[in-house]
Amino acid sequence: MYENPGLAGLGTHDELRRHRLESGDLAPEIIGGINLDEGTADSGIPLGFVVRPGRPWRRALWSQHLTEGQASDRSYPPCHRWFPHRSWPVAVQPPPEGSLDEESLDALLDTLSRWSVDGPGTDCVAFYASLPAGDFDDPHVWRGPLSAVPELIEDRGGPYPFSPTNLWPTDRSWFIWTDYDLLGTKVSGPRQLVEAVKIHPALETVDWSAQPH
């Protein structure tokens, strides 16, 4: 998640979209004869991998926004229900759905490398589910060194606009899961690895299993 103080007070992503629609700067989104703009709101939440924006954008913490406005609904895994915004302010780039962002992916891979038997060369399997792969007919499974994972992503020259749905080493010592409809990534593994993820300065974590359901 990132924020740009220079855009504060300029409204929400939905307000900006509707202004552009009214001015004719943007065409309405029509699918199957249905105008989606008439009954939906633009939340501003990006779908898929997000590259680290340059200045004046700066990293923002979930905790800053979880405490704003109404209480979040944490009976669900990390998703839009955790935040008070139906549509986010244009000054904020919310966390993406279905993928780690660039900074989080790099930080997580760095941590996994340090806790894997062969470091960045650890033999891993990456799986893409049907929606992030854009393919409902064939399975998308890749195998290679941990260091090659970023090469699967479009912005790094790969075929996918998302980070992997699942990622694990062939020795099965840890497991990563990113759901297409959620804003967070689940890390499972030895306690020492989980603690290393928690203390990484570029990663923000929550023990969701400890939340009331």
GROMACS .gro file of C-alpha atoms in nm:
model
  213
    1MET     CA    1   0.000   0.000   0.000
    2TYR     CA    2   0.124   0.348  -0.087
    3GLU     CA    3   0.009   0.705  -0.031
    4ASN     CA    4   0.074   1.039  -0.195
    5PRO     CA    5   0.017   1.334   0.042
    6GLY     CA    6   0.000   1.570  -0.253
    7LEU     CA    7  -0.329   1.411  -0.362
    8ALA     CA    8  -0.496   1.435  -0.021
    9GLY     CA    9  -0.841   1.592  -0.027
   10LEU     CA   10  -0.906   1.519  -0.395
   11GLY     CA   11  -1.182   1.267  -0.329
   12THR     CA   12  -1.209   0.894  -0.387
   13HIS     CA   13  -1.124   0.670  -0.679
   14ASP     CA   14  -1.496   0.631  -0.750
   15GLU     CA   15  -1.556   1.007  -0.746
   16LEU     CA   16  -1.268   1.057  -0.987
   17ARG     CA   17  -1.400   0.786  -1.219
   18ARG     CA   18  -1.751   0.935  -1.222
   19HIS     CA   19  -1.612   1.279  -1.294
   20ARG     CA   20  -1.423   1.138  -1.592
   21LEU     CA   21  -1.735   0.956  -1.713
   22GLU     CA   22  -1.943   1.273  -1.692
   23SER     CA   23  -1.680   1.477  -1.875
   24GLY     CA   24  -1.655   1.219  -2.154
   25ASP     CA   25  -1.289   1.155  -2.076
   26LEU     CA   26  -1.370   0.791  -2.000
   27ALA     CA   27  -1.610   0.548  -2.168
   28PRO     CA   28  -1.847   0.347  -1.946
   29GLU     CA   29  -1.763  -0.017  -1.887
   30ILE     CA   30  -2.031  -0.222  -2.060
   31ILE     CA   31  -2.032  -0.602  -2.056
   32GLY     CA   32  -2.311  -0.804  -2.214
   33GLY     CA   33  -2.515  -0.489  -2.261
   34ILE     CA   34  -2.496  -0.403  -1.890
   35ASN     CA   35  -2.340  -0.075  -1.782
   36LEU     CA   36  -2.133  -0.176  -1.481
   37ASP     CA   37  -2.077   0.186  -1.382
   38GLU     CA   38  -2.447   0.228  -1.302
   39GLY     CA   39  -2.457  -0.019  -1.016
   40THR     CA   40  -2.103  -0.049  -0.891
   41ALA     CA   41  -1.838   0.165  -0.726
   42ASP     CA   42  -1.471   0.187  -0.815
   43SER     CA   43  -1.296   0.082  -0.494
   44GLY     CA   44  -0.954   0.176  -0.627
   45ILE     CA   45  -0.815  -0.165  -0.529
   46PRO     CA   46  -0.578  -0.288  -0.802
   47LEU     CA   47  -0.600  -0.646  -0.927
   48GLY     CA   48  -0.269  -0.822  -0.969
   49PHE     CA   49   0.098  -0.738  -0.930
   50VAL     CA   50   0.177  -0.374  -0.853
   51VAL     CA   51   0.517  -0.220  -0.922
   52ARG     CA   52   0.666   0.000  -0.651
   53PRO     CA   53   0.567   0.358  -0.743
   54GLY     CA   54   0.824   0.634  -0.742
   55ARG     CA   55   0.823   0.958  -0.549
   56PRO     CA   56   0.622   1.130  -0.413
   57TRP     CA   57   0.444   0.802  -0.332
   58ARG     CA   58   0.555   0.644  -0.006
   59ARG     CA   59   0.489   0.314   0.166
   60ALA     CA   60   0.185   0.313   0.396
   61LEU     CA   61   0.093   0.064   0.665
   62TRP     CA   62  -0.229  -0.132   0.689
   63SER     CA   63  -0.245  -0.038   1.056
   64GLN     CA   64  -0.280   0.329   0.963
   65HIS     CA   65  -0.602   0.260   0.774
   66LEU     CA   66  -0.743  -0.021   0.986
   67THR     CA   67  -0.785   0.230   1.268
   68GLU     CA   68  -0.966   0.490   1.056
   69GLY     CA   69  -1.345   0.512   1.045
   70GLN     CA   70  -1.563   0.213   1.124
   71ALA     CA   71  -1.432  -0.106   1.280
   72SER     CA   72  -1.306  -0.364   1.032
   73ASP     CA   73  -1.469  -0.704   0.987
   74ARG     CA   74  -1.196  -0.956   1.055
   75SER     CA   75  -1.421  -1.260   1.051
   76TYR     CA   76  -1.302  -1.288   0.690
   77PRO     CA   77  -0.943  -1.339   0.570
   78PRO     CA   78  -0.762  -1.013   0.479
   79CYS     CA   79  -0.982  -0.844   0.218
   80HIS     CA   80  -1.173  -0.522   0.146
   81ARG     CA   81  -1.394  -0.588   0.450
   82TRP     CA   82  -1.101  -0.510   0.678
   83PHE     CA   83  -1.097  -0.146   0.572
   84PRO     CA   84  -1.352   0.133   0.618
   85HIS     CA   85  -1.332   0.255   0.257
   86ARG     CA   86  -1.602   0.161   0.006
   87SER     CA   87  -1.387   0.358  -0.234
   88TRP     CA   88  -1.033   0.449  -0.133
   89PRO     CA   89  -0.905   0.808  -0.146
   90VAL     CA   90  -0.712   0.885  -0.465
   91ALA     CA   91  -0.419   0.973  -0.239
   92VAL     CA   92  -0.390   0.603  -0.148
   93GLN     CA   93  -0.293   0.309  -0.365
   94PRO     CA   94  -0.457   0.021  -0.175
   95PRO     CA   95  -0.302  -0.323  -0.143
   96PRO     CA   96  -0.368  -0.534  -0.454
   97GLU     CA   97  -0.603  -0.829  -0.475
   98GLY     CA   98  -0.470  -1.165  -0.585
   99SER     CA   99  -0.100  -1.084  -0.576
  100LEU     CA  100   0.187  -0.960  -0.371
  101ASP     CA  101   0.311  -0.616  -0.470
  102GLU     CA  102   0.670  -0.573  -0.589
  103GLU     CA  103   0.817  -0.459  -0.259
  104SER     CA  104   0.643  -0.732  -0.059
  105LEU     CA  105   0.737  -1.004  -0.307
  106ASP     CA  106   1.104  -0.906  -0.305
  107ALA     CA  107   1.107  -0.893   0.076
  108LEU     CA  108   0.933  -1.228   0.112
  109LEU     CA  109   1.162  -1.401  -0.137
  110ASP     CA  110   1.462  -1.256   0.044
  111THR     CA  111   1.338  -1.402   0.372
  112LEU     CA  112   1.253  -1.739   0.217
  113SER     CA  113   1.598  -1.755   0.059
  114ARG     CA  114   1.767  -1.707   0.394
  115TRP     CA  115   1.559  -1.984   0.551
  116SER     CA  116   1.571  -2.236   0.266
  117VAL     CA  117   1.823  -2.516   0.240
  118ASP     CA  118   1.988  -2.396  -0.081
  119GLY     CA  119   1.920  -2.026  -0.047
  120PRO     CA  120   1.812  -1.854  -0.370
  121GLY     CA  121   1.891  -2.175  -0.558
  122THR     CA  122   1.635  -2.377  -0.360
  123ASP     CA  123   1.430  -2.594  -0.594
  124CYS     CA  124   1.069  -2.468  -0.588
  125VAL     CA  125   0.731  -2.523  -0.747
  126ALA     CA  126   0.507  -2.231  -0.846
  127PHE     CA  127   0.139  -2.284  -0.924
  128TYR     CA  128  -0.103  -2.040  -1.086
  129ALA     CA  129  -0.476  -2.097  -1.039
  130SER     CA  130  -0.713  -2.054  -1.334
  131LEU     CA  131  -0.807  -1.689  -1.280
  132PRO     CA  132  -0.457  -1.543  -1.234
  133ALA     CA  133  -0.332  -1.766  -1.516
  134GLY     CA  134  -0.621  -1.662  -1.741
  135ASP     CA  135  -0.658  -2.026  -1.843
  136PHE     CA  136  -0.935  -2.265  -1.737
  137ASP     CA  137  -0.817  -2.556  -1.950
  138ASP     CA  138  -0.457  -2.629  -1.859
  139PRO     CA  139  -0.269  -2.632  -1.527
  140HIS     CA  140   0.007  -2.375  -1.489
  141VAL     CA  141   0.286  -2.526  -1.279
  142TRP     CA  142   0.649  -2.418  -1.293
  143ARG     CA  143   0.960  -2.560  -1.131
  144GLY     CA  144   1.293  -2.390  -1.082
  145PRO     CA  145   1.513  -2.201  -0.836
  146LEU     CA  146   1.352  -1.966  -0.585
  147SER     CA  147   1.546  -1.676  -0.736
  148ALA     CA  148   1.363  -1.723  -1.068
  149VAL     CA  149   1.014  -1.662  -0.927
  150PRO     CA  150   1.007  -1.291  -1.025
  151GLU     CA  151   1.072  -1.394  -1.386
  152LEU     CA  152   0.718  -1.537  -1.397
  153ILE     CA  153   0.565  -1.190  -1.362
  154GLU     CA  154   0.482  -0.969  -1.661
  155ASP     CA  155   0.663  -0.666  -1.524
  156ARG     CA  156   0.976  -0.880  -1.494
  157GLY     CA  157   0.940  -1.028  -1.842
  158GLY     CA  158   0.716  -1.325  -1.757
  159PRO     CA  159   0.369  -1.434  -1.872
  160TYR     CA  160   0.161  -1.354  -1.560
  161PRO     CA  161   0.018  -1.028  -1.419
  162PHE     CA  162   0.017  -1.186  -1.071
  163SER     CA  163   0.264  -1.338  -0.829
  164PRO     CA  164   0.215  -1.717  -0.793
  165THR     CA  165  -0.101  -1.848  -0.631
  166ASN     CA  166   0.104  -2.108  -0.445
  167LEU     CA  167   0.477  -2.142  -0.399
  168TRP     CA  168   0.666  -2.413  -0.212
  169PRO     CA  169   1.009  -2.581  -0.207
  170THR     CA  170   1.032  -2.942  -0.317
  171ASP     CA  171   1.126  -3.038   0.040
  172ARG     CA  172   0.789  -2.888   0.148
  173SER     CA  173   0.942  -2.697   0.438
  174TRP     CA  174   0.717  -2.393   0.380
  175PHE     CA  175   0.414  -2.295   0.174
  176ILE     CA  176   0.286  -1.965   0.032
  177TRP     CA  177  -0.077  -1.901  -0.064
  178THR     CA  178  -0.221  -1.592  -0.230
  179ASP     CA  179  -0.594  -1.603  -0.303
  180TYR     CA  180  -0.727  -1.422  -0.612
  181ASP     CA  181  -0.998  -1.245  -0.409
  182LEU     CA  182  -0.794  -1.148  -0.104
  183LEU     CA  183  -0.550  -0.871  -0.014
  184GLY     CA  184  -0.309  -1.079   0.189
  185THR     CA  185  -0.071  -1.372   0.142
  186LYS     CA  186  -0.055  -1.661   0.387
  187VAL     CA  187   0.287  -1.793   0.488
  188SER     CA  188   0.305  -2.137   0.650
  189GLY     CA  189   0.625  -2.292   0.777
  190PRO     CA  190   0.856  -2.338   1.076
  191ARG     CA  191   0.813  -2.094   1.362
  192GLN     CA  192   1.157  -1.944   1.296
  193LEU     CA  193   1.063  -1.865   0.936
  194VAL     CA  194   0.731  -1.711   1.038
  195GLU     CA  195   0.908  -1.495   1.295
  196ALA     CA  196   1.161  -1.384   1.032
  197VAL     CA  197   0.874  -1.278   0.806
  198LYS     CA  198   0.714  -1.086   1.092
  199ILE     CA  199   1.024  -0.883   1.171
  200HIS     CA  200   1.116  -0.795   0.812
  201PRO     CA  201   1.091  -0.414   0.784
  202ALA     CA  202   0.922  -0.427   0.442
  203LEU     CA  203   0.653  -0.677   0.545
  204GLU     CA  204   0.345  -0.611   0.756
  205THR     CA  205   0.183  -0.920   0.906
  206VAL     CA  206  -0.114  -1.027   1.113
  207ASP     CA  207  -0.194  -1.354   1.290
  208TRP     CA  208  -0.533  -1.390   1.127
  209SER     CA  209  -0.597  -1.735   1.274
  210ALA     CA  210  -0.602  -1.569   1.615
  211GLN     CA  211  -0.883  -1.333   1.513
  212PRO     CA  212  -1.240  -1.406   1.629
  213HIS     CA  213  -1.459  -1.578   1.369
   0.00000   0.00000   0.00000
